[in-house]
Amino acid sequence: YITPTAITIITLSIIMGTILTMSSSNWLMAWIGLELNMLATLPIISKPKTTRASEATIKYFLTQAIASAMMLLSSTTNAWQTGNWDILELKNKFSTTIMALSLMMKMGAAPVHFWLPEVLQGTTLQTALLITTWQKLAPITLMYMISNNIQPALLMSAGVLSMVVGGLGGINQTQLRKTMAYSSINNLGWTIMIMALSPNLAIMNITIYIIMTTPVFLMMKNTSMKTLQNLTTTWTTSTAMTLSIALLMLSTSGLPPFTGFMPKMLALNELITQKLTTLATLAIMTSLISLLFYLRIAYLIMMLTPPMTI
């Protein structure tokens, strides 16, 4: 049991950590914000007294600690070379590459995504919501600030890899939290890929993803939904909520005319404008893979929901 005082301190630490990172212009202050944020999240993940939750806490702590160490390595190397701790002055090639990988690990993008599905599976739905939405804000902001200095090839490769991993990983899942984790990796792929060409578009993409994911997790929590099988039986008790989940899933997949289609269309438009037609085609092909598991969830709901009787 966590006391109300502890809950207040933890909540404030998580909010303050993210705000500190997002508003700092110095690498050390950004690092302190991320550390504060991470340390406050650990008790929340380990709150359920199960071996799974303890395992998730350790995995989360180790990956975040490694990412923090990489972040310090990158910023100190850059300060050693240039004599500058300013976030916008990350000019060293080695530093930018290590920093990009560190931030990808912080938010759970491929190829350093391995912790995300495991951690989400070991925690409650509220904590999963926190990790897939709020915890991405600080690293995404830092990546946005240094996007001009990161090599575009690195961002695009990581983006496409995240899309493929997110798509293929989600197909075989029956656990909804793992499905949502791979959905998060897939959407991060789009965000990182377009960060190289249009950082503002990347921010819009992640914002829309957060807006669509939050209600899905809240509705899953409300109906105690954990597996695909739960999904097929929930319509008896809450039809409107289950149908909302189906529509939000279709939106997240990027199907027109839903909201999720807009950032993907704009991203593809940007790629084609920059004469990166091959990359655009690859992005469309990978989004088809992820569409498969979103459609499966929608199909399970739509087909198994009986016609409403008046």
PDB file of C-alpha atoms in Angstrom:
ATOM      1  CA  TYR A   1       0.000   0.000   0.000  1.00  0.00           C
ATOM      2  CA  ILE A   2       1.319   3.440  -0.998  1.00  0.00           C
ATOM      3  CA  THR A   3       0.231   6.255   1.341  1.00  0.00           C
ATOM      4  CA  PRO A   4      -1.467   9.424  -0.051  1.00  0.00           C
ATOM      5  CA  THR A   5       1.636  11.472   0.870  1.00  0.00           C
ATOM      6  CA  ALA A   6       3.866   9.085  -1.120  1.00  0.00           C
ATOM      7  CA  ILE A   7       1.449   9.217  -4.082  1.00  0.00           C
ATOM      8  CA  THR A   8       1.584  13.051  -4.025  1.00  0.00           C
ATOM      9  CA  ILE A   9       5.409  13.079  -3.886  1.00  0.00           C
ATOM     10  CA  ILE A  10       5.680  10.481  -6.699  1.00  0.00           C
ATOM     11  CA  THR A  11       3.167  12.333  -8.929  1.00  0.00           C
ATOM     12  CA  LEU A  12       4.892  15.670  -8.378  1.00  0.00           C
ATOM     13  CA  SER A  13       8.316  14.100  -9.062  1.00  0.00           C
ATOM     14  CA  ILE A  14       7.127  12.583 -12.352  1.00  0.00           C
ATOM     15  CA  ILE A  15       5.569  15.881 -13.485  1.00  0.00           C
ATOM     16  CA  MET A  16       8.516  17.996 -12.286  1.00  0.00           C
ATOM     17  CA  GLY A  17      11.071  15.639 -13.857  1.00  0.00           C
ATOM     18  CA  THR A  18       9.425  15.872 -17.271  1.00  0.00           C
ATOM     19  CA  ILE A  19       8.936  19.656 -17.066  1.00  0.00           C
ATOM     20  CA  LEU A  20      12.552  20.128 -15.914  1.00  0.00           C
ATOM     21  CA  THR A  21      13.857  18.119 -18.887  1.00  0.00           C
ATOM     22  CA  MET A  22      11.560  19.829 -21.402  1.00  0.00           C
ATOM     23  CA  SER A  23      12.423  23.338 -20.238  1.00  0.00           C
ATOM     24  CA  SER A  24      16.181  22.997 -19.686  1.00  0.00           C
ATOM     25  CA  SER A  25      18.821  24.235 -22.100  1.00  0.00           C
ATOM     26  CA  ASN A  26      21.647  22.374 -20.383  1.00  0.00           C
ATOM     27  CA  TRP A  27      22.406  18.648 -20.713  1.00  0.00           C
ATOM     28  CA  LEU A  28      23.035  18.153 -16.983  1.00  0.00           C
ATOM     29  CA  MET A  29      19.668  19.635 -15.983  1.00  0.00           C
ATOM     30  CA  ALA A  30      17.909  17.564 -18.666  1.00  0.00           C
ATOM     31  CA  TRP A  31      19.642  14.461 -17.311  1.00  0.00           C
ATOM     32  CA  ILE A  32      18.633  15.277 -13.712  1.00  0.00           C
ATOM     33  CA  GLY A  33      15.006  15.700 -14.848  1.00  0.00           C
ATOM     34  CA  LEU A  34      15.022  12.294 -16.567  1.00  0.00           C
ATOM     35  CA  GLU A  35      16.582  10.645 -13.501  1.00  0.00           C
ATOM     36  CA  LEU A  36      13.996  12.191 -11.171  1.00  0.00           C
ATOM     37  CA  ASN A  37      11.254  11.018 -13.512  1.00  0.00           C
ATOM     38  CA  MET A  38      12.643   7.460 -13.717  1.00  0.00           C
ATOM     39  CA  LEU A  39      13.192   7.065  -9.953  1.00  0.00           C
ATOM     40  CA  ALA A  40       9.625   8.226  -9.244  1.00  0.00           C
ATOM     41  CA  THR A  41       8.195   5.715 -11.754  1.00  0.00           C
ATOM     42  CA  LEU A  42       9.870   2.675 -10.147  1.00  0.00           C
ATOM     43  CA  PRO A  43       7.584   2.444  -7.054  1.00  0.00           C
ATOM     44  CA  ILE A  44       4.516   2.747  -9.311  1.00  0.00           C
ATOM     45  CA  ILE A  45       5.644  -0.189 -11.496  1.00  0.00           C
ATOM     46  CA  SER A  46       6.498  -2.342  -8.461  1.00  0.00           C
ATOM     47  CA  LYS A  47       3.226  -1.547  -6.613  1.00  0.00           C
ATOM     48  CA  PRO A  48       1.486  -4.878  -7.465  1.00  0.00           C
ATOM     49  CA  LYS A  49       3.264  -7.367  -5.196  1.00  0.00           C
ATOM     50  CA  THR A  50       3.880  -9.989  -7.884  1.00  0.00           C
ATOM     51  CA  THR A  51       7.102 -11.461  -9.261  1.00  0.00           C
ATOM     52  CA  ARG A  52       6.085 -10.145 -12.676  1.00  0.00           C
ATOM     53  CA  ALA A  53       5.865  -6.568 -11.408  1.00  0.00           C
ATOM     54  CA  SER A  54       9.254  -6.885  -9.656  1.00  0.00           C
ATOM     55  CA  GLU A  55      10.767  -8.241 -12.877  1.00  0.00           C
ATOM     56  CA  ALA A  56       9.238  -5.357 -14.868  1.00  0.00           C
ATOM     57  CA  THR A  57      10.650  -2.840 -12.358  1.00  0.00           C
ATOM     58  CA  ILE A  58      14.173  -4.272 -12.634  1.00  0.00           C
ATOM     59  CA  LYS A  59      13.989  -4.338 -16.453  1.00  0.00           C
ATOM     60  CA  TYR A  60      12.727  -0.758 -16.555  1.00  0.00           C
ATOM     61  CA  PHE A  61      15.388   0.436 -14.103  1.00  0.00           C
ATOM     62  CA  LEU A  62      18.295  -1.262 -15.925  1.00  0.00           C
ATOM     63  CA  THR A  63      17.345  -0.051 -19.418  1.00  0.00           C
ATOM     64  CA  GLN A  64      16.678   3.503 -18.220  1.00  0.00           C
ATOM     65  CA  ALA A  65      19.959   3.512 -16.251  1.00  0.00           C
ATOM     66  CA  ILE A  66      21.919   2.337 -19.314  1.00  0.00           C
ATOM     67  CA  ALA A  67      20.208   5.007 -21.444  1.00  0.00           C
ATOM     68  CA  SER A  68      21.058   7.650 -18.821  1.00  0.00           C
ATOM     69  CA  ALA A  69      24.691   6.532 -18.773  1.00  0.00           C
ATOM     70  CA  MET A  70      24.815   6.779 -22.588  1.00  0.00           C
ATOM     71  CA  MET A  71      23.286  10.241 -22.359  1.00  0.00           C
ATOM     72  CA  LEU A  72      25.980  11.372 -19.904  1.00  0.00           C
ATOM     73  CA  LEU A  73      28.709   9.822 -22.067  1.00  0.00           C
ATOM     74  CA  SER A  74      27.395  11.675 -25.117  1.00  0.00           C
ATOM     75  CA  SER A  75      27.012  15.071 -23.432  1.00  0.00           C
ATOM     76  CA  THR A  76      30.370  14.917 -21.584  1.00  0.00           C
ATOM     77  CA  THR A  77      32.175  13.867 -24.795  1.00  0.00           C
ATOM     78  CA  ASN A  78      30.573  16.814 -26.572  1.00  0.00           C
ATOM     79  CA  ALA A  79      31.477  19.192 -23.716  1.00  0.00           C
ATOM     80  CA  TRP A  80      35.056  17.879 -23.759  1.00  0.00           C
ATOM     81  CA  GLN A  81      35.318  18.489 -27.523  1.00  0.00           C
ATOM     82  CA  THR A  82      33.452  21.809 -27.765  1.00  0.00           C
ATOM     83  CA  GLY A  83      33.513  23.158 -24.203  1.00  0.00           C
ATOM     84  CA  ASN A  84      29.729  23.581 -24.322  1.00  0.00           C
ATOM     85  CA  TRP A  85      26.920  21.929 -22.288  1.00  0.00           C
ATOM     86  CA  ASP A  86      24.158  23.572 -24.315  1.00  0.00           C
ATOM     87  CA  ILE A  87      21.551  21.139 -25.685  1.00  0.00           C
ATOM     88  CA  LEU A  88      21.362  22.922 -29.038  1.00  0.00           C
ATOM     89  CA  GLU A  89      25.153  22.812 -29.446  1.00  0.00           C
ATOM     90  CA  LEU A  90      25.501  19.024 -29.731  1.00  0.00           C
ATOM     91  CA  LYS A  91      27.787  19.151 -32.761  1.00  0.00           C
ATOM     92  CA  ASN A  92      30.051  16.125 -32.263  1.00  0.00           C
ATOM     93  CA  LYS A  93      29.129  13.226 -34.646  1.00  0.00           C
ATOM     94  CA  PHE A  94      29.846  10.512 -32.055  1.00  0.00           C
ATOM     95  CA  SER A  95      27.885  12.405 -29.404  1.00  0.00           C
ATOM     96  CA  THR A  96      24.804  12.874 -31.589  1.00  0.00           C
ATOM     97  CA  THR A  97      24.695   9.170 -32.523  1.00  0.00           C
ATOM     98  CA  ILE A  98      25.039   7.986 -28.903  1.00  0.00           C
ATOM     99  CA  MET A  99      22.479  10.572 -27.755  1.00  0.00           C
ATOM    100  CA  ALA A 100      19.971   9.504 -30.423  1.00  0.00           C
ATOM    101  CA  LEU A 101      20.328   5.838 -29.376  1.00  0.00           C
ATOM    102  CA  SER A 102      20.032   6.800 -25.713  1.00  0.00           C
ATOM    103  CA  LEU A 103      16.784   8.720 -26.332  1.00  0.00           C
ATOM    104  CA  MET A 104      15.419   5.843 -28.444  1.00  0.00           C
ATOM    105  CA  MET A 105      16.129   3.488 -25.541  1.00  0.00           C
ATOM    106  CA  LYS A 106      14.416   5.896 -23.136  1.00  0.00           C
ATOM    107  CA  MET A 107      11.208   5.892 -25.192  1.00  0.00           C
ATOM    108  CA  GLY A 108      11.353   2.280 -26.393  1.00  0.00           C
ATOM    109  CA  ALA A 109      11.998   2.549 -30.140  1.00  0.00           C
ATOM    110  CA  ALA A 110      13.702  -0.228 -32.167  1.00  0.00           C
ATOM    111  CA  PRO A 111      16.462  -1.468 -32.119  1.00  0.00           C
ATOM    112  CA  VAL A 112      16.470  -0.825 -28.335  1.00  0.00           C
ATOM    113  CA  HIS A 113      12.789  -1.567 -27.757  1.00  0.00           C
ATOM    114  CA  PHE A 114      13.205  -4.969 -26.040  1.00  0.00           C
ATOM    115  CA  TRP A 115      12.147  -3.760 -22.557  1.00  0.00           C
ATOM    116  CA  LEU A 116       8.835  -2.112 -23.476  1.00  0.00           C
ATOM    117  CA  PRO A 117       6.509  -5.126 -24.131  1.00  0.00           C
ATOM    118  CA  GLU A 118       7.907  -6.988 -21.102  1.00  0.00           C
ATOM    119  CA  VAL A 119       7.525  -4.025 -18.738  1.00  0.00           C
ATOM    120  CA  LEU A 120       3.974  -3.250 -19.905  1.00  0.00           C
ATOM    121  CA  GLN A 121       2.968  -6.896 -19.488  1.00  0.00           C
ATOM    122  CA  GLY A 122       4.228  -6.881 -15.893  1.00  0.00           C
ATOM    123  CA  THR A 123       2.380  -3.737 -14.769  1.00  0.00           C
ATOM    124  CA  THR A 124      -1.160  -2.463 -14.316  1.00  0.00           C
ATOM    125  CA  LEU A 125      -3.018  -0.710 -17.134  1.00  0.00           C
ATOM    126  CA  GLN A 126      -2.638   2.735 -15.493  1.00  0.00           C
ATOM    127  CA  THR A 127       1.148   2.296 -15.321  1.00  0.00           C
ATOM    128  CA  ALA A 128       1.191   1.033 -18.915  1.00  0.00           C
ATOM    129  CA  LEU A 129      -0.655   4.216 -19.904  1.00  0.00           C
ATOM    130  CA  LEU A 130       1.918   6.338 -18.037  1.00  0.00           C
ATOM    131  CA  ILE A 131       4.874   4.579 -19.744  1.00  0.00           C
ATOM    132  CA  THR A 132       3.436   4.718 -23.267  1.00  0.00           C
ATOM    133  CA  THR A 133       2.343   8.380 -23.093  1.00  0.00           C
ATOM    134  CA  TRP A 134       3.783  10.722 -20.415  1.00  0.00           C
ATOM    135  CA  GLN A 135       7.183   9.008 -20.221  1.00  0.00           C
ATOM    136  CA  LYS A 136       7.781   9.654 -23.932  1.00  0.00           C
ATOM    137  CA  LEU A 137       7.351  13.432 -23.707  1.00  0.00           C
ATOM    138  CA  ALA A 138      10.797  14.277 -22.283  1.00  0.00           C
ATOM    139  CA  PRO A 139      12.913  12.099 -24.672  1.00  0.00           C
ATOM    140  CA  ILE A 140      10.853  13.218 -27.688  1.00  0.00           C
ATOM    141  CA  THR A 141      11.381  16.875 -26.714  1.00  0.00           C
ATOM    142  CA  LEU A 142      15.148  16.355 -26.414  1.00  0.00           C
ATOM    143  CA  MET A 143      15.214  14.566 -29.785  1.00  0.00           C
ATOM    144  CA  TYR A 144      13.243  17.460 -31.296  1.00  0.00           C
ATOM    145  CA  MET A 145      15.818  19.928 -29.929  1.00  0.00           C
ATOM    146  CA  ILE A 146      18.801  18.074 -31.427  1.00  0.00           C
ATOM    147  CA  SER A 147      17.026  16.858 -34.623  1.00  0.00           C
ATOM    148  CA  ASN A 148      19.042  19.270 -36.818  1.00  0.00           C
ATOM    149  CA  ASN A 149      22.300  17.656 -35.693  1.00  0.00           C
ATOM    150  CA  ILE A 150      21.383  13.950 -35.917  1.00  0.00           C
ATOM    151  CA  GLN A 151      22.246  12.177 -39.165  1.00  0.00           C
ATOM    152  CA  PRO A 152      18.983  11.695 -41.120  1.00  0.00           C
ATOM    153  CA  ALA A 153      20.049   8.164 -42.175  1.00  0.00           C
ATOM    154  CA  LEU A 154      20.161   7.070 -38.513  1.00  0.00           C
ATOM    155  CA  LEU A 155      16.691   8.433 -37.734  1.00  0.00           C
ATOM    156  CA  MET A 156      15.138   6.993 -40.890  1.00  0.00           C
ATOM    157  CA  SER A 157      16.715   3.546 -40.391  1.00  0.00           C
ATOM    158  CA  ALA A 158      15.561   3.424 -36.754  1.00  0.00           C
ATOM    159  CA  GLY A 159      12.117   4.638 -37.822  1.00  0.00           C
ATOM    160  CA  VAL A 160      11.613   1.944 -40.470  1.00  0.00           C
ATOM    161  CA  LEU A 161      13.006  -0.723 -38.120  1.00  0.00           C
ATOM    162  CA  SER A 162      10.555   0.369 -35.392  1.00  0.00           C
ATOM    163  CA  MET A 163       7.682   0.142 -37.875  1.00  0.00           C
ATOM    164  CA  VAL A 164       8.674  -3.390 -38.909  1.00  0.00           C
ATOM    165  CA  VAL A 165       9.262  -4.562 -35.312  1.00  0.00           C
ATOM    166  CA  GLY A 166       6.002  -2.947 -34.146  1.00  0.00           C
ATOM    167  CA  GLY A 167       4.039  -4.522 -36.992  1.00  0.00           C
ATOM    168  CA  LEU A 168       5.500  -8.033 -36.828  1.00  0.00           C
ATOM    169  CA  GLY A 169       5.617  -8.121 -33.019  1.00  0.00           C
ATOM    170  CA  GLY A 170       1.966  -7.200 -32.616  1.00  0.00           C
ATOM    171  CA  ILE A 171       0.577  -9.814 -35.013  1.00  0.00           C
ATOM    172  CA  ASN A 172       1.181 -12.796 -32.740  1.00  0.00           C
ATOM    173  CA  GLN A 173      -0.061 -11.250 -29.475  1.00  0.00           C
ATOM    174  CA  THR A 174      -3.127 -12.263 -27.487  1.00  0.00           C
ATOM    175  CA  GLN A 175      -2.299 -10.004 -24.513  1.00  0.00           C
ATOM    176  CA  LEU A 176      -3.685  -6.505 -25.068  1.00  0.00           C
ATOM    177  CA  ARG A 177      -0.899  -4.752 -23.112  1.00  0.00           C
ATOM    178  CA  LYS A 178       1.775  -6.329 -25.320  1.00  0.00           C
ATOM    179  CA  THR A 179      -0.273  -5.443 -28.407  1.00  0.00           C
ATOM    180  CA  MET A 180      -0.398  -1.836 -27.206  1.00  0.00           C
ATOM    181  CA  ALA A 181       3.375  -1.908 -26.576  1.00  0.00           C
ATOM    182  CA  TYR A 182       4.059  -2.978 -30.176  1.00  0.00           C
ATOM    183  CA  SER A 183       1.533  -0.399 -31.368  1.00  0.00           C
ATOM    184  CA  SER A 184       3.570   2.200 -29.445  1.00  0.00           C
ATOM    185  CA  ILE A 185       6.823   1.011 -31.080  1.00  0.00           C
ATOM    186  CA  ASN A 186       5.161   1.191 -34.505  1.00  0.00           C
ATOM    187  CA  ASN A 187       3.924   4.749 -33.983  1.00  0.00           C
ATOM    188  CA  LEU A 188       7.291   5.831 -32.581  1.00  0.00           C
ATOM    189  CA  GLY A 189       8.765   4.551 -35.844  1.00  0.00           C
ATOM    190  CA  TRP A 190       6.676   7.070 -37.805  1.00  0.00           C
ATOM    191  CA  THR A 191       7.623   9.836 -35.363  1.00  0.00           C
ATOM    192  CA  ILE A 192      11.372   9.143 -35.511  1.00  0.00           C
ATOM    193  CA  MET A 193      11.421   8.676 -39.285  1.00  0.00           C
ATOM    194  CA  ILE A 194       9.748  12.007 -39.982  1.00  0.00           C
ATOM    195  CA  MET A 195      11.822  13.765 -37.256  1.00  0.00           C
ATOM    196  CA  ALA A 196      14.696  13.815 -39.775  1.00  0.00           C
ATOM    197  CA  LEU A 197      12.687  15.837 -42.310  1.00  0.00           C
ATOM    198  CA  SER A 198      10.039  17.752 -40.387  1.00  0.00           C
ATOM    199  CA  PRO A 199      10.408  17.817 -36.572  1.00  0.00           C
ATOM    200  CA  ASN A 200       7.117  19.742 -36.164  1.00  0.00           C
ATOM    201  CA  LEU A 201       5.261  16.975 -37.986  1.00  0.00           C
ATOM    202  CA  ALA A 202       6.898  14.413 -35.693  1.00  0.00           C
ATOM    203  CA  ILE A 203       5.587  16.285 -32.630  1.00  0.00           C
ATOM    204  CA  MET A 204       2.094  16.391 -34.165  1.00  0.00           C
ATOM    205  CA  ASN A 205       2.278  12.644 -34.869  1.00  0.00           C
ATOM    206  CA  ILE A 206       3.218  11.701 -31.291  1.00  0.00           C
ATOM    207  CA  THR A 207       0.603  14.120 -29.865  1.00  0.00           C
ATOM    208  CA  ILE A 208      -2.200  12.543 -31.909  1.00  0.00           C
ATOM    209  CA  TYR A 209      -0.969   9.066 -30.924  1.00  0.00           C
ATOM    210  CA  ILE A 210      -1.071  10.016 -27.207  1.00  0.00           C
ATOM    211  CA  ILE A 211      -4.582  11.486 -27.586  1.00  0.00           C
ATOM    212  CA  MET A 212      -5.796   8.226 -29.211  1.00  0.00           C
ATOM    213  CA  THR A 213      -3.999   5.817 -26.861  1.00  0.00           C
ATOM    214  CA  THR A 214      -5.087   7.417 -23.574  1.00  0.00           C
ATOM    215  CA  PRO A 215      -8.835   6.620 -23.930  1.00  0.00           C
ATOM    216  CA  VAL A 216      -8.024   3.048 -25.087  1.00  0.00           C
ATOM    217  CA  PHE A 217      -6.067   2.332 -21.897  1.00  0.00           C
ATOM    218  CA  LEU A 218      -8.672   4.062 -19.703  1.00  0.00           C
ATOM    219  CA  MET A 219     -11.490   2.014 -21.245  1.00  0.00           C
ATOM    220  CA  MET A 220      -9.462  -1.192 -20.894  1.00  0.00           C
ATOM    221  CA  LYS A 221      -8.931  -0.374 -17.220  1.00  0.00           C
ATOM    222  CA  ASN A 222     -12.610   0.429 -16.750  1.00  0.00           C
ATOM    223  CA  THR A 223     -13.688  -2.947 -18.164  1.00  0.00           C
ATOM    224  CA  SER A 224     -10.694  -4.937 -16.740  1.00  0.00           C
ATOM    225  CA  MET A 225      -9.721  -6.006 -20.266  1.00  0.00           C
ATOM    226  CA  LYS A 226      -6.416  -7.856 -20.514  1.00  0.00           C
ATOM    227  CA  THR A 227      -6.584 -10.325 -23.425  1.00  0.00           C
ATOM    228  CA  LEU A 228      -8.221 -10.571 -26.836  1.00  0.00           C
ATOM    229  CA  GLN A 229     -10.636 -13.093 -25.330  1.00  0.00           C
ATOM    230  CA  ASN A 230     -11.813 -10.497 -22.763  1.00  0.00           C
ATOM    231  CA  LEU A 231     -12.416  -8.177 -25.694  1.00  0.00           C
ATOM    232  CA  THR A 232     -14.930 -10.588 -27.236  1.00  0.00           C
ATOM    233  CA  THR A 233     -16.974 -10.896 -24.037  1.00  0.00           C
ATOM    234  CA  THR A 234     -17.023  -7.264 -22.866  1.00  0.00           C
ATOM    235  CA  TRP A 235     -19.715  -6.098 -25.296  1.00  0.00           C
ATOM    236  CA  THR A 236     -22.404  -7.727 -23.106  1.00  0.00           C
ATOM    237  CA  THR A 237     -21.647  -5.340 -20.233  1.00  0.00           C
ATOM    238  CA  SER A 238     -20.412  -2.231 -22.092  1.00  0.00           C
ATOM    239  CA  THR A 239     -21.194  -2.191 -25.811  1.00  0.00           C
ATOM    240  CA  ALA A 240     -20.484   1.517 -26.428  1.00  0.00           C
ATOM    241  CA  MET A 241     -17.070   1.297 -24.771  1.00  0.00           C
ATOM    242  CA  THR A 242     -16.045  -1.808 -26.730  1.00  0.00           C
ATOM    243  CA  LEU A 243     -17.104  -0.222 -30.021  1.00  0.00           C
ATOM    244  CA  SER A 244     -15.148   2.925 -29.087  1.00  0.00           C
ATOM    245  CA  ILE A 245     -12.035   0.782 -28.587  1.00  0.00           C
ATOM    246  CA  ALA A 246     -12.553  -0.767 -32.048  1.00  0.00           C
ATOM    247  CA  LEU A 247     -12.857   2.666 -33.683  1.00  0.00           C
ATOM    248  CA  LEU A 248      -9.823   4.035 -31.797  1.00  0.00           C
ATOM    249  CA  MET A 249      -7.798   0.983 -32.903  1.00  0.00           C
ATOM    250  CA  LEU A 250      -8.752   1.644 -36.538  1.00  0.00           C
ATOM    251  CA  SER A 251      -7.778   5.284 -36.056  1.00  0.00           C
ATOM    252  CA  THR A 252      -4.385   4.354 -34.555  1.00  0.00           C
ATOM    253  CA  SER A 253      -3.738   2.075 -37.528  1.00  0.00           C
ATOM    254  CA  GLY A 254      -4.013   5.088 -39.838  1.00  0.00           C
ATOM    255  CA  LEU A 255      -7.120   4.152 -41.787  1.00  0.00           C
ATOM    256  CA  PRO A 256      -8.962   7.008 -43.487  1.00  0.00           C
ATOM    257  CA  PRO A 257     -11.298   8.771 -42.579  1.00  0.00           C
ATOM    258  CA  PHE A 258     -10.077   8.509 -38.954  1.00  0.00           C
ATOM    259  CA  THR A 259      -7.803  11.086 -37.275  1.00  0.00           C
ATOM    260  CA  GLY A 260      -4.786   8.730 -37.249  1.00  0.00           C
ATOM    261  CA  PHE A 261      -4.682   8.881 -41.052  1.00  0.00           C
ATOM    262  CA  MET A 262      -3.777  12.589 -41.112  1.00  0.00           C
ATOM    263  CA  PRO A 263      -0.242  12.507 -39.611  1.00  0.00           C
ATOM    264  CA  LYS A 264       0.658   9.446 -41.725  1.00  0.00           C
ATOM    265  CA  MET A 265      -0.595  11.120 -44.894  1.00  0.00           C
ATOM    266  CA  LEU A 266       1.374  14.286 -44.092  1.00  0.00           C
ATOM    267  CA  ALA A 267       4.479  12.200 -43.310  1.00  0.00           C
ATOM    268  CA  LEU A 268       4.203  10.353 -46.643  1.00  0.00           C
ATOM    269  CA  ASN A 269       3.626  13.664 -48.428  1.00  0.00           C
ATOM    270  CA  GLU A 270       6.817  15.033 -46.842  1.00  0.00           C
ATOM    271  CA  LEU A 271       8.813  11.934 -47.866  1.00  0.00           C
ATOM    272  CA  ILE A 272       7.616  12.156 -51.479  1.00  0.00           C
ATOM    273  CA  THR A 273       8.315  15.921 -51.575  1.00  0.00           C
ATOM    274  CA  GLN A 274      11.896  15.171 -50.489  1.00  0.00           C
ATOM    275  CA  LYS A 275      12.209  12.582 -53.333  1.00  0.00           C
ATOM    276  CA  LEU A 276      12.296   9.660 -50.860  1.00  0.00           C
ATOM    277  CA  THR A 277       9.683   7.593 -52.705  1.00  0.00           C
ATOM    278  CA  THR A 278      11.325   4.245 -51.800  1.00  0.00           C
ATOM    279  CA  LEU A 279      11.173   5.092 -48.101  1.00  0.00           C
ATOM    280  CA  ALA A 280       7.530   6.191 -48.471  1.00  0.00           C
ATOM    281  CA  THR A 281       6.673   2.862 -50.150  1.00  0.00           C
ATOM    282  CA  LEU A 282       8.479   0.976 -47.385  1.00  0.00           C
ATOM    283  CA  ALA A 283       6.548   2.952 -44.742  1.00  0.00           C
ATOM    284  CA  ILE A 284       3.229   2.100 -46.423  1.00  0.00           C
ATOM    285  CA  MET A 285       4.152  -1.606 -46.611  1.00  0.00           C
ATOM    286  CA  THR A 286       5.075  -1.729 -42.919  1.00  0.00           C
ATOM    287  CA  SER A 287       1.897   0.099 -41.918  1.00  0.00           C
ATOM    288  CA  LEU A 288      -0.024  -2.650 -43.749  1.00  0.00           C
ATOM    289  CA  ILE A 289       1.608  -5.230 -41.446  1.00  0.00           C
ATOM    290  CA  SER A 290       0.484  -3.355 -38.339  1.00  0.00           C
ATOM    291  CA  LEU A 291      -2.965  -2.806 -39.865  1.00  0.00           C
ATOM    292  CA  LEU A 292      -3.393  -6.576 -39.655  1.00  0.00           C
ATOM    293  CA  PHE A 293      -3.481  -6.730 -35.861  1.00  0.00           C
ATOM    294  CA  TYR A 294      -5.516  -3.531 -35.474  1.00  0.00           C
ATOM    295  CA  LEU A 295      -8.069  -4.935 -37.906  1.00  0.00           C
ATOM    296  CA  ARG A 296      -8.108  -8.244 -36.021  1.00  0.00           C
ATOM    297  CA  ILE A 297      -9.076  -6.439 -32.807  1.00  0.00           C
ATOM    298  CA  ALA A 298     -11.762  -4.431 -34.621  1.00  0.00           C
ATOM    299  CA  TYR A 299     -13.041  -7.605 -36.354  1.00  0.00           C
ATOM    300  CA  LEU A 300     -13.275  -9.521 -33.072  1.00  0.00           C
ATOM    301  CA  ILE A 301     -15.369  -6.719 -31.608  1.00  0.00           C
ATOM    302  CA  MET A 302     -17.544  -5.936 -34.647  1.00  0.00           C
ATOM    303  CA  MET A 303     -18.253  -9.511 -35.715  1.00  0.00           C
ATOM    304  CA  LEU A 304     -18.958 -10.873 -32.247  1.00  0.00           C
ATOM    305  CA  THR A 305     -21.157  -7.968 -31.175  1.00  0.00           C
ATOM    306  CA  PRO A 306     -24.786  -9.005 -31.717  1.00  0.00           C
ATOM    307  CA  PRO A 307     -27.158  -6.603 -33.457  1.00  0.00           C
ATOM    308  CA  MET A 308     -28.704  -4.220 -30.931  1.00  0.00           C
ATOM    309  CA  THR A 309     -32.312  -4.962 -30.089  1.00  0.00           C
ATOM    310  CA  ILE A 310     -34.641  -2.067 -29.391  1.00  0.00           C
TER     311      ILE A 310
END
